[in-house]
């Protein structure tokens, strides 16, 4: 975890640099890791479908026909949909202006 005090250390030690970004870059290059981060053992629990590699499952969206990998489909009103067609996409289609 990055510690908040690293920003203060960067400003104190490298305040002669013109910008905060330059100060922080210098701190990350020169300060010991122990001054920048807090370390602790953790366990990360990942679903098998979230591991790297070849997709384990693939289904087709019943609305647009897009292939959906690794159980990322959404069941809505008895239909299998990709996230975009289910209204949960991370993007929006931009309508093209006709000439």
Short mmCIF file of C-alpha atoms in Angstrom, two decimals:
data_model
loop_
_atom_site.label_atom_id
_atom_site.label_comp_id
_atom_site.label_asym_id
_atom_site.label_seq_id
_atom_site.Cartn_x
_atom_site.Cartn_y
_atom_site.Cartn_z
CA UNK A 1 0.00 0.00 0.00
CA UNK A 2 1.39 3.44 -0.88
CA UNK A 3 1.64 5.53 2.28
CA UNK A 4 0.30 9.09 2.27
CA UNK A 5 3.36 10.38 4.10
CA UNK A 6 5.42 9.70 0.96
CA UNK A 7 3.91 12.83 -0.62
CA UNK A 8 5.02 14.94 2.33
CA UNK A 9 8.48 13.36 2.23
CA UNK A 10 8.73 14.12 -1.48
CA UNK A 11 7.85 17.76 -0.91
CA UNK A 12 10.23 18.09 2.05
CA UNK A 13 13.19 16.38 0.40
CA UNK A 14 12.70 17.53 -3.17
CA UNK A 15 10.89 20.86 -2.72
CA UNK A 16 13.47 22.52 -4.96
CA UNK A 17 12.00 20.69 -7.96
CA UNK A 18 9.43 22.76 -9.91
CA UNK A 19 6.34 20.56 -9.67
CA UNK A 20 4.76 18.05 -7.28
CA UNK A 21 4.98 15.44 -9.99
CA UNK A 22 8.73 15.98 -10.34
CA UNK A 23 9.10 15.81 -6.56
CA UNK A 24 7.16 12.54 -6.37
CA UNK A 25 9.09 11.02 -9.27
CA UNK A 26 12.37 11.83 -7.50
CA UNK A 27 11.05 10.31 -4.28
CA UNK A 28 10.00 7.09 -6.02
CA UNK A 29 13.40 6.84 -7.66
CA UNK A 30 15.51 7.54 -4.59
CA UNK A 31 13.67 6.80 -1.34
CA UNK A 32 13.77 3.29 0.12
CA UNK A 33 10.66 1.18 -0.45
CA UNK A 34 9.96 1.18 3.31
CA UNK A 35 9.47 4.98 3.17
CA UNK A 36 7.04 4.73 0.27
CA UNK A 37 4.96 1.64 0.96
CA UNK A 38 3.45 -0.43 3.76
CA UNK A 39 3.90 -4.14 3.20
CA UNK A 40 1.61 -6.88 4.48
CA UNK A 41 0.92 -10.45 3.45
CA UNK A 42 -2.37 -10.92 1.62
CA UNK A 43 -4.35 -13.68 -0.03
CA UNK A 44 -6.06 -12.95 -3.33
CA UNK A 45 -9.01 -15.17 -4.11
CA UNK A 46 -9.74 -15.33 -7.81
CA UNK A 47 -12.44 -17.23 -9.57
CA UNK A 48 -11.01 -19.77 -12.00
CA UNK A 49 -12.59 -17.79 -14.86
CA UNK A 50 -10.56 -14.70 -13.88
CA UNK A 51 -7.19 -16.40 -14.24
CA UNK A 52 -5.09 -15.66 -17.33
CA UNK A 53 -5.24 -18.05 -20.22
CA UNK A 54 -7.67 -19.49 -22.71
CA UNK A 55 -11.34 -18.77 -21.87
CA UNK A 56 -13.07 -21.57 -19.99
CA UNK A 57 -16.56 -20.76 -21.27
CA UNK A 58 -18.00 -18.81 -24.20
CA UNK A 59 -21.64 -18.00 -24.92
CA UNK A 60 -23.27 -15.77 -27.51
CA UNK A 61 -25.32 -12.69 -26.63
CA UNK A 62 -28.87 -13.36 -27.77
CA UNK A 63 -29.34 -9.71 -28.75
CA UNK A 64 -26.18 -8.64 -30.62
CA UNK A 65 -24.39 -11.93 -31.20
CA UNK A 66 -21.18 -10.93 -29.40
CA UNK A 67 -19.20 -13.76 -27.84
CA UNK A 68 -18.98 -13.47 -24.06
CA UNK A 69 -16.16 -15.27 -22.26
CA UNK A 70 -15.80 -16.75 -18.80
CA UNK A 71 -19.24 -16.30 -17.27
CA UNK A 72 -19.35 -12.54 -17.83
CA UNK A 73 -22.78 -12.81 -19.45
CA UNK A 74 -25.89 -11.48 -17.74
CA UNK A 75 -29.16 -13.41 -17.58
CA UNK A 76 -32.01 -10.93 -18.02
CA UNK A 77 -35.66 -11.78 -18.60
CA UNK A 78 -34.76 -15.32 -19.61
CA UNK A 79 -32.16 -14.20 -22.16
CA UNK A 80 -28.38 -14.45 -22.17
CA UNK A 81 -26.91 -11.01 -22.86
CA UNK A 82 -23.51 -9.36 -23.02
CA UNK A 83 -23.04 -6.60 -20.46
CA UNK A 84 -23.57 -3.84 -23.03
CA UNK A 85 -26.93 -5.23 -24.17
CA UNK A 86 -27.97 -5.71 -20.54
CA UNK A 87 -27.26 -2.02 -19.88
CA UNK A 88 -24.12 -2.68 -17.83
CA UNK A 89 -21.45 -1.93 -20.44
CA UNK A 90 -18.44 0.23 -19.75
CA UNK A 91 -18.92 2.06 -23.07
CA UNK A 92 -21.69 3.79 -24.99
CA UNK A 93 -22.16 3.51 -28.76
CA UNK A 94 -21.88 6.90 -30.45
CA UNK A 95 -24.48 7.48 -33.11
CA UNK A 96 -22.91 8.34 -36.49
CA UNK A 97 -24.16 11.50 -38.14
CA UNK A 98 -25.47 10.82 -41.64
CA UNK A 99 -24.16 13.00 -44.46
#
